[in-house]
Short mmCIF file of C-alpha atoms and ligand atoms in Angstrom, two decimals:
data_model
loop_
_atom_site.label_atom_id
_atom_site.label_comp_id
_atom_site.label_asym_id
_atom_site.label_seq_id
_atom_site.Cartn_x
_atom_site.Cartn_y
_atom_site.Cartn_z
CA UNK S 1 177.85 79.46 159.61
CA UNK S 2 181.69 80.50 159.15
CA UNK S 3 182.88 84.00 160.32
CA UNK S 4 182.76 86.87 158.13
CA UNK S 5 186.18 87.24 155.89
CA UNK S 6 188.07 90.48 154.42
CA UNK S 7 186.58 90.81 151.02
CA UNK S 8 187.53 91.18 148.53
CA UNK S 9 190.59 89.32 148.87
CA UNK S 10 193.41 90.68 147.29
CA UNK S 11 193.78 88.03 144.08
CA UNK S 12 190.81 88.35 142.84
CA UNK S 13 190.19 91.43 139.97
CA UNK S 14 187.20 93.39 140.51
CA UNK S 15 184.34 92.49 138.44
CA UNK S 16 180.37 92.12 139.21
CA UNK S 17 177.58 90.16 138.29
CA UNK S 18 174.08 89.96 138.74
CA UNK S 19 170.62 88.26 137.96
CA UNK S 20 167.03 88.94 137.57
CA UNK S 21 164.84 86.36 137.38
CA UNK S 22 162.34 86.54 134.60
CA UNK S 23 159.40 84.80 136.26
CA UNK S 24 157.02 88.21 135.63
CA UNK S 25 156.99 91.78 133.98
CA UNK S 26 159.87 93.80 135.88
CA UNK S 27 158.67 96.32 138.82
CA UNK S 28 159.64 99.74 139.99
CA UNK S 29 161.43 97.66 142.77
CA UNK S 30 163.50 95.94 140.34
CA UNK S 31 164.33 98.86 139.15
CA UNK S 32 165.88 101.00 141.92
CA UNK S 33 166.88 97.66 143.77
CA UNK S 34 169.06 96.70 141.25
CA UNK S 35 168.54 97.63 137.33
CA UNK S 36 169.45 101.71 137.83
CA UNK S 37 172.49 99.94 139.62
CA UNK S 38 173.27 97.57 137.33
CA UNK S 39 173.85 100.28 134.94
CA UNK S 40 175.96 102.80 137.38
CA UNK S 41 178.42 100.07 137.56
CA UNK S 42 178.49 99.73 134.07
CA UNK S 43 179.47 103.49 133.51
CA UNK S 44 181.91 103.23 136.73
CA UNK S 45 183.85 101.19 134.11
CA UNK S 46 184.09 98.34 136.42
CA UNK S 47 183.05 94.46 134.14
CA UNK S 48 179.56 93.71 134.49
CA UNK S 49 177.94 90.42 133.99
CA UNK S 50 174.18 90.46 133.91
CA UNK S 51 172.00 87.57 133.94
CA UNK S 52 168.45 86.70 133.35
CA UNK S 53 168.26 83.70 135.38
CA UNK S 54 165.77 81.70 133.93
CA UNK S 55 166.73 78.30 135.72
CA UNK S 56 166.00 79.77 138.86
CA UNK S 57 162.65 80.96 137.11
CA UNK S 58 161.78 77.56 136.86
CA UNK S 59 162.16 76.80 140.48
CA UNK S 60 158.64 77.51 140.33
CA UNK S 61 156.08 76.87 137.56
CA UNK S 62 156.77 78.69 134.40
CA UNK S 63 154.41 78.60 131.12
CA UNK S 64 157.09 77.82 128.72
CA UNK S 65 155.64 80.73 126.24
CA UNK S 66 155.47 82.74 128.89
CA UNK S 67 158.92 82.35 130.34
CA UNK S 68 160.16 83.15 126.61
CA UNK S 69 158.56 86.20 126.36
CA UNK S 70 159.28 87.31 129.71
CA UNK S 71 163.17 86.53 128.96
CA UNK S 72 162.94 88.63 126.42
CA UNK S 73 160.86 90.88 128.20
CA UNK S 74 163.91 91.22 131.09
CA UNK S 75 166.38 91.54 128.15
CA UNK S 76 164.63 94.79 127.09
CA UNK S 77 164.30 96.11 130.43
CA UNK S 78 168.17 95.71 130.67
CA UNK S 79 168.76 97.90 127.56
CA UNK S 80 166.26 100.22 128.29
CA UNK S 81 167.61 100.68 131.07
CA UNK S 82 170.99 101.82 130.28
CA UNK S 83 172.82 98.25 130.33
CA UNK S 84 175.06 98.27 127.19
CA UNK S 85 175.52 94.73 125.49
CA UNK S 86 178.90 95.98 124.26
CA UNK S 87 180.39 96.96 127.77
CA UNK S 88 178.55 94.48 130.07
CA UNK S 89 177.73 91.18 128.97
CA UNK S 90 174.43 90.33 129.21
CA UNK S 91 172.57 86.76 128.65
CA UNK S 92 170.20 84.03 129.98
CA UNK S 93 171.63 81.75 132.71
CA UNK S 94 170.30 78.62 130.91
CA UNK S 95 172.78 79.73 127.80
CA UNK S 96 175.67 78.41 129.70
CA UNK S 97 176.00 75.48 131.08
CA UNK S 98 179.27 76.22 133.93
CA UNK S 99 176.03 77.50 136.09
CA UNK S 100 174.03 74.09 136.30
CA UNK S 101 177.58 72.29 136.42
CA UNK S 102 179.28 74.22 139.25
CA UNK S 103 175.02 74.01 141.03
CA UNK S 104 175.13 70.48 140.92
CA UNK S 105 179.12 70.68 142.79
CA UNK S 106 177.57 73.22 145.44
CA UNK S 107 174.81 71.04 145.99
CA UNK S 108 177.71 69.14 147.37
CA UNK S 109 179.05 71.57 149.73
CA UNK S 110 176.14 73.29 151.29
CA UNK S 111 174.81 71.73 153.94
CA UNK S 112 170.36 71.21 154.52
CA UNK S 113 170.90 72.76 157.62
CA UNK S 114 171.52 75.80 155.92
CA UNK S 115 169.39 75.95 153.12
CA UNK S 116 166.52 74.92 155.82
CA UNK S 117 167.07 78.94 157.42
CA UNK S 118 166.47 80.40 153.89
CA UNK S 119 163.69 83.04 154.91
CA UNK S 120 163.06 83.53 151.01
CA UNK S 121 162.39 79.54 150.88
CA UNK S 122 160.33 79.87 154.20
CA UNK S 123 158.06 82.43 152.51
CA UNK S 124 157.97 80.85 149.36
CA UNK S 125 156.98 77.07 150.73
CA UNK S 126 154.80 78.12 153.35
CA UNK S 127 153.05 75.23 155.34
CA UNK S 128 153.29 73.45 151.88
CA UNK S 129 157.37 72.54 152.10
CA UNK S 130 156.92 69.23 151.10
CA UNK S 131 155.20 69.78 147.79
CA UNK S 132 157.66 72.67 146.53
CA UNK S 133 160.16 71.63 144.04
CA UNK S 134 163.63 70.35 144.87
CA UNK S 135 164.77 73.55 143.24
CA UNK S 136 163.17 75.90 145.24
CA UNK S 137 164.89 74.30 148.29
CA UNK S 138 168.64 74.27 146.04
CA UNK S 139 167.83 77.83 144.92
CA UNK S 140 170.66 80.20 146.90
CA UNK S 141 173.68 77.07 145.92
CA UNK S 142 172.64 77.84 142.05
CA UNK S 143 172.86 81.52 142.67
CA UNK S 144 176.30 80.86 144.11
CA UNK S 145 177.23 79.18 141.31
CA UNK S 146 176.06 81.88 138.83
CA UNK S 147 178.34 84.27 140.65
CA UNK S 148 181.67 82.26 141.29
CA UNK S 149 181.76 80.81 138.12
CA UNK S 150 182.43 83.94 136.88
CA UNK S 151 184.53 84.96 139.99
CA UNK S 152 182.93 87.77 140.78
CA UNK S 153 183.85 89.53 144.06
CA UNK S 154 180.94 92.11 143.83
CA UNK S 155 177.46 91.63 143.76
CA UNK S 156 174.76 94.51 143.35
CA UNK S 157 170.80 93.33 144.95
CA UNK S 158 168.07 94.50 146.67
CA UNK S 159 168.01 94.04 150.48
CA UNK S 160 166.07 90.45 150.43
CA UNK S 161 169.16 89.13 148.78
CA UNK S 162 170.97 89.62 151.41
CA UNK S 163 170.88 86.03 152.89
CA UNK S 164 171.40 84.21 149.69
CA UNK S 165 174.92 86.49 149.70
CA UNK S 166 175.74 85.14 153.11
CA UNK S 167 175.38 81.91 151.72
CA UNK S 168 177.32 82.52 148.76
CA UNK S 169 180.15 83.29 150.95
CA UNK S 170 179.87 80.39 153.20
CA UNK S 171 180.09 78.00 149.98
CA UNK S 172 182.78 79.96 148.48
CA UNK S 173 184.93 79.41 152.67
CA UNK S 174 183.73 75.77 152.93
CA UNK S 175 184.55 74.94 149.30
CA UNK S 176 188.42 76.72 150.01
CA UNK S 177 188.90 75.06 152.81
CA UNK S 178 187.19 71.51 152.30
CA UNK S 179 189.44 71.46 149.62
CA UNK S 180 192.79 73.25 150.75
CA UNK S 181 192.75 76.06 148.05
CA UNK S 182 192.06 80.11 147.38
CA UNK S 183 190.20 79.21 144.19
CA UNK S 184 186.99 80.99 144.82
CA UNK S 185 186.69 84.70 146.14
CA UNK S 186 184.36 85.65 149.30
CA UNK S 187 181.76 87.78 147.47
CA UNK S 188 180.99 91.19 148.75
CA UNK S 189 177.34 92.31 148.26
CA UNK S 190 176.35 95.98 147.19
CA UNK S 191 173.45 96.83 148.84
CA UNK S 192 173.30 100.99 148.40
CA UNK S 193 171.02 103.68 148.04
CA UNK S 194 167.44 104.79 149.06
CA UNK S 195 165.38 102.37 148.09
CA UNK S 196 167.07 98.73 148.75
CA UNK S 197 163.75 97.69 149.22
CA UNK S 198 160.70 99.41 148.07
CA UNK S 199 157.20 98.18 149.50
CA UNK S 200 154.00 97.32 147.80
CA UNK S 201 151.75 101.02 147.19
CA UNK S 202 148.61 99.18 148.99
CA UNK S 203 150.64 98.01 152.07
CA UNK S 204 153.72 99.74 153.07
CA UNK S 205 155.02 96.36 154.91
CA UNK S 206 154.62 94.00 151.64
CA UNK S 207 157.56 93.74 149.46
CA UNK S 208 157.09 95.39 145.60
CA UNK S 209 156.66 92.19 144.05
CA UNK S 210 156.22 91.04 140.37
CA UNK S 211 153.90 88.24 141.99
CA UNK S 212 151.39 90.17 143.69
CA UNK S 213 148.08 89.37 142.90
CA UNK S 214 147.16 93.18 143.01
CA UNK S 215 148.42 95.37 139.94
CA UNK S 216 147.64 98.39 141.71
CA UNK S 217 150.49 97.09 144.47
CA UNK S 218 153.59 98.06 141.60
CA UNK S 219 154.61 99.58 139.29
CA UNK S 220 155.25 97.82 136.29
CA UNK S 221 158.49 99.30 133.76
CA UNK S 222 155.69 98.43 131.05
CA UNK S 223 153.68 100.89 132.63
CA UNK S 224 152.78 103.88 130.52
CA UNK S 225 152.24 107.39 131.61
CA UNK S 226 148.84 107.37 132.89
CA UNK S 227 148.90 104.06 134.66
CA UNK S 228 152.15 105.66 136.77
CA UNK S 229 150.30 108.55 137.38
CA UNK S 230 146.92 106.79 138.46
CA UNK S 231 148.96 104.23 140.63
CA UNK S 232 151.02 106.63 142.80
CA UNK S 233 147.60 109.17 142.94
CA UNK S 234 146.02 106.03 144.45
CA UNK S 235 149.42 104.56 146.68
CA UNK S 236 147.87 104.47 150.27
CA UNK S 237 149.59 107.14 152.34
CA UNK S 238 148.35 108.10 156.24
CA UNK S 239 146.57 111.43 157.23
CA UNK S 240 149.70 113.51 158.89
CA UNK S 241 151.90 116.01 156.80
CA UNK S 242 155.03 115.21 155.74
CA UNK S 243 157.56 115.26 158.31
CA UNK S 244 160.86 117.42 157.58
CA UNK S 245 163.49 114.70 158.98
CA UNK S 246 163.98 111.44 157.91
CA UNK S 247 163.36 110.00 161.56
CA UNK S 248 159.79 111.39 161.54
CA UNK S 249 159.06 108.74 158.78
CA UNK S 250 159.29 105.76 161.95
CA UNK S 251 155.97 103.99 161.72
CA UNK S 252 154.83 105.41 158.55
CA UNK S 253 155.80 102.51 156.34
CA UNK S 254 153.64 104.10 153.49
CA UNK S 255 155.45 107.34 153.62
CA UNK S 256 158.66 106.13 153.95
CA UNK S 257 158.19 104.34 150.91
CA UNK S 258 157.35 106.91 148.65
CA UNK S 259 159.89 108.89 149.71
CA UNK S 260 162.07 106.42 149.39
CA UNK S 261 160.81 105.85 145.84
CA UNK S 262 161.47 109.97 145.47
CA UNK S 263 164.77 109.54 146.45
CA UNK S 264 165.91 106.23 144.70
CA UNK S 265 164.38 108.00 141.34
CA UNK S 266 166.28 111.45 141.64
CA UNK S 267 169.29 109.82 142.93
CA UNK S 268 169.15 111.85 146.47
CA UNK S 269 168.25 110.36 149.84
CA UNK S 270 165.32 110.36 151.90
CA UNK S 271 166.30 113.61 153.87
CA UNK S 272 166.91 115.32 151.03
CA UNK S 273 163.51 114.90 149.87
CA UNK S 274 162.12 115.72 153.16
CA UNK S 275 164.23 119.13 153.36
CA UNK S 276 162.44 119.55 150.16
CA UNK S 277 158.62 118.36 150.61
CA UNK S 278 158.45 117.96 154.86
CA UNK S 279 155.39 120.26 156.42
CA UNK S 280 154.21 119.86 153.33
CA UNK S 281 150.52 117.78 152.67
CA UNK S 282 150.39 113.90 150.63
CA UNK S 283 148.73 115.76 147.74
CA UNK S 284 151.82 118.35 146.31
CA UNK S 285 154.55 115.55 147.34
CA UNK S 286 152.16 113.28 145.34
CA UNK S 287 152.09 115.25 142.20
CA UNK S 288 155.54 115.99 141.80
CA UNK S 289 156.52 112.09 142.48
CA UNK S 290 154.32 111.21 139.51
CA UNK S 291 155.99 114.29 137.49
CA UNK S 292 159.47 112.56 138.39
CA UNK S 293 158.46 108.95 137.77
CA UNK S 294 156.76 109.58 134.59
CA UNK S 295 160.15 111.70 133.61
CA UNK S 296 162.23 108.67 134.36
CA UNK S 297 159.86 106.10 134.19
CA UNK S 298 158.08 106.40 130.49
CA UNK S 299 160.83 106.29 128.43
CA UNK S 300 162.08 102.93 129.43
CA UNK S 301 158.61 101.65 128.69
CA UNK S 302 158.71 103.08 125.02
CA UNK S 303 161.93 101.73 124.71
CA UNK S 304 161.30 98.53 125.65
CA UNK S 305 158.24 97.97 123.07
CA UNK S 306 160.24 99.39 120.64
CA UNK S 307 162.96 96.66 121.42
CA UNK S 308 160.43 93.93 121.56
CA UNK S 309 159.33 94.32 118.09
CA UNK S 310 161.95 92.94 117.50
CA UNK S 311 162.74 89.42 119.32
CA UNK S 312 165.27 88.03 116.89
CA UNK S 313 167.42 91.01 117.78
CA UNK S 314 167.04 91.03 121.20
CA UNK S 315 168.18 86.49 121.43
CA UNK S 316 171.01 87.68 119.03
CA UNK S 317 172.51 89.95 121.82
CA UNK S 318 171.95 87.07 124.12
CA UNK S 319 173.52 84.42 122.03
CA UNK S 320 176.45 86.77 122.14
CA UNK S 321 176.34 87.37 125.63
CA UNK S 322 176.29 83.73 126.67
CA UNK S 323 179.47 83.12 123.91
CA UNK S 324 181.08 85.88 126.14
CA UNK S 325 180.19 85.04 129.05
CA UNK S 326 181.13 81.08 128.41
CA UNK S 327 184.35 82.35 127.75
CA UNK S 328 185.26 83.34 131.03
CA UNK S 329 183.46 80.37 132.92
CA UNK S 330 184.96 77.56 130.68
CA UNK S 331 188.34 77.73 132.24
CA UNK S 332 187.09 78.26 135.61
CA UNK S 333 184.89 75.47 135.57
CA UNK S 334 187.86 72.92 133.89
CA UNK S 335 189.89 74.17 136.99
CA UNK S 336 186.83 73.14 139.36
CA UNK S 337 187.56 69.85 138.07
CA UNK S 338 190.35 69.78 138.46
CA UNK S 339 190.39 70.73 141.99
CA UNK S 340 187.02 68.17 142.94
CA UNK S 341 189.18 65.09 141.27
CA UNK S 342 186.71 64.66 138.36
CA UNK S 343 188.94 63.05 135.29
CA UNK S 344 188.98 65.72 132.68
CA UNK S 345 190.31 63.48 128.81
CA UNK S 346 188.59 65.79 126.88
P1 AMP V 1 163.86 89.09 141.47
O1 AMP V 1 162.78 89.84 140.79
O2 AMP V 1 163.38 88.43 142.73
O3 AMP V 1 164.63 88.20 140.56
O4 AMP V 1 164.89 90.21 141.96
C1 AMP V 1 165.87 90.77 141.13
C2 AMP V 1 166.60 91.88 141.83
O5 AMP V 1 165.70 92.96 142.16
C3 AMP V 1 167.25 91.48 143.17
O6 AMP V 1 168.48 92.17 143.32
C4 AMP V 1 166.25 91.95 144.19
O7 AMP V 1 166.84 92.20 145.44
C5 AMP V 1 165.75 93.23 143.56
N1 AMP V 1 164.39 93.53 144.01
C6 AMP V 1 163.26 92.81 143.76
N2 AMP V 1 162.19 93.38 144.35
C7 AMP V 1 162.66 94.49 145.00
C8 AMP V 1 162.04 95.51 145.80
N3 AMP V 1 160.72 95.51 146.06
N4 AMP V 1 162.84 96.50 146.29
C9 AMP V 1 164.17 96.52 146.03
N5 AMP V 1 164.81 95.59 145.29
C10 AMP V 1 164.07 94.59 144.78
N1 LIG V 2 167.93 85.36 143.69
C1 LIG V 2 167.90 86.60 142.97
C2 LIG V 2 166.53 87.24 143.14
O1 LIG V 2 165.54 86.60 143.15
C3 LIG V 2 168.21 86.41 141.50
C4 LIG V 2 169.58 85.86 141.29
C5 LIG V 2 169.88 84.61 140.85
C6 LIG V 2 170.79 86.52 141.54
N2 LIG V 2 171.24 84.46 140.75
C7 LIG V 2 171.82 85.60 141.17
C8 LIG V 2 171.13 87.78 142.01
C9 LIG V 2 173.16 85.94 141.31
C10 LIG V 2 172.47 88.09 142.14
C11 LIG V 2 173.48 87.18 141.79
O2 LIG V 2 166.46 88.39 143.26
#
């Protein structure tokens, strides 16, 4: 794969976007991965695109009622969340259609060999890669596409993102230089805080996931107070005390988590908390995480139903979204065209 490149390069203005995909109810992970970031770089006052990417959803089966409702679901989470459809734009991927067009062009430019290293496609095929959809395989070239049709040089994720970024920046280099141009920038990704990647609360080495087939492994944002509470009561931990420095936490994956979790939710980092709870037993830490996460936690969840009484509401702000965010990836994409040699007499 090419070299790493300064980023961001100097002609390209700041400006971020993101996606969730809303292929399940959004988790605690979502949530300090990327959501709580989504909105700190909103009130940084740098321009935020956000994105429920729904075409990636249907990389694997979606019930099309389901995938509605879970669109809508995402939207809510968004607002709830602090995301304000005034100052960031905020809409479903399948709204504009620059994301499948530019997909389709950097199906052209990546190459099998790299989508075949994918570790999220490795996990997600399994021994059955020959059944999975196309899509599944095309997945990271559609995510480029999301974020450089909007040239956006910054990209907030959790840590398993990682490798799709790298990718993202390869196709953005081999696209430049296949065809002699600066036209798209070399993303950089924003990977911060305490809890890049928060583990399942039944086995510290599984990934939070909104497909888990345990609900005891996450917490849901729909969650309501007691169902926090009884989850993180019941989150496996180990027998020892809590130790005071964050390199005591090696080979605990269960207790680095949930301070982790502590730290993502307070905004603090994991030695902080330790300063705070280390010598201390499972039990006290315990109690005051569910006091935090209830704190933080619960109102999102009210605000949410409160938002999804209300559907028609919540696809108006998309509609608008997508009008904005078509806006800014019209002329990109006519350029793209440009550039490829596509004739353009309309
Ligand atoms: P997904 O739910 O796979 O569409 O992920 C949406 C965003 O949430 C991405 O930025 C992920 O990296 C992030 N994310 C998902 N699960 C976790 C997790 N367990 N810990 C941290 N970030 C996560
Ligand atoms: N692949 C991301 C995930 O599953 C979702 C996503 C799609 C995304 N397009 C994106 C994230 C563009 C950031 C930028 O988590």
């Amino acid at each position: 794969m090419a070299d790493a490149v300064q980023t961001p390069q100097a002609s390209f203005k700041p400006r971020i976007f993101s996606g969730i995909q809303p292929s399940g109810g959004l988790t605690l992970g979502n949530y300090l991965g990327a959501l709580k970031r989504f909105v700190e770089k909103q009130d940084e006052g740098i321009e935020t695109i956000y994105c429920l990417v729904d075409m990636h959803a249907i990389t694997v089966w979606q019930e099309p009622e389901r995938l509605r409702q879970q669109t809508r679901e995402g939207a809510a989470a968004f607002i709830a969340a602090g995301i304000d459809p005034k100052r960031s734009i905020l809409f479903n991927q399948s709204q504009v259609s620059a994301h499948a067009e530019l997909g389709w062009i950097f199906n052209c430019i990546a190459r099998m060999g790299w989508m075949s290293r994918m570790t999220q496609f490795k996990d997600k095929a399994g021994k059955n890669s020959e059944n999975v959809s196309l899509g599944l395989f095309a997945y990271p070239s559609l995510m480029a596409a999301d974020i450089l049709t909007y040239h956006a040089t910054m990209v907030p994720v959790g840590e398993d993102q990682k490798q799709h970024l790298e990718l993202c920046r390869d196709i953005a280099i081999k696209f430049n230089n296949d065809y002699g141009v600066n036209f798209f920038p070399v993303v950089e990704p924003l990977i911060e805080g305490a809890a890049t990647r928060v583990m399942s609360l039944r086995d510290g080495t599984k990934k939070m996931s909104k497909s888990d087939p345990s609900d005891q492994s996450r917490i849901n944002l729909t969650d309501d107070a007691d169902a926090i509470a009884q989850k993180i009561r019941k989150a496996k931990t180990d027998p020892e005390a809590l130790p005071s420095e964050e390199k005591g936490l090696e080979g605990r994956p269960e207790a680095e988590n949930l301070v982790g979790i502590y730290a993502g939710l307070s905004g603090t980092s994991k030695d902080a908390v330790l300063k705070q709870f280390g010598g201390g037993q499972f039990s006290g830490f315990k109690a005051a995480l569910v006091d935090l996460a209830v704190e933080k936690l619960a109102p999102i969840a009210d605000e949410m139903r409160r938002l999804l009484a209300d559907p028609s509401h919540i696809d108006a702000i998309l509609g608008e979204g997508a009008a904005r965010a078509d806006a800014i990836a019209a002329p990109i994409m006519r350029e793209v065209k440009d550039i490829v040699g596509f004739v353009r007499s309309r």
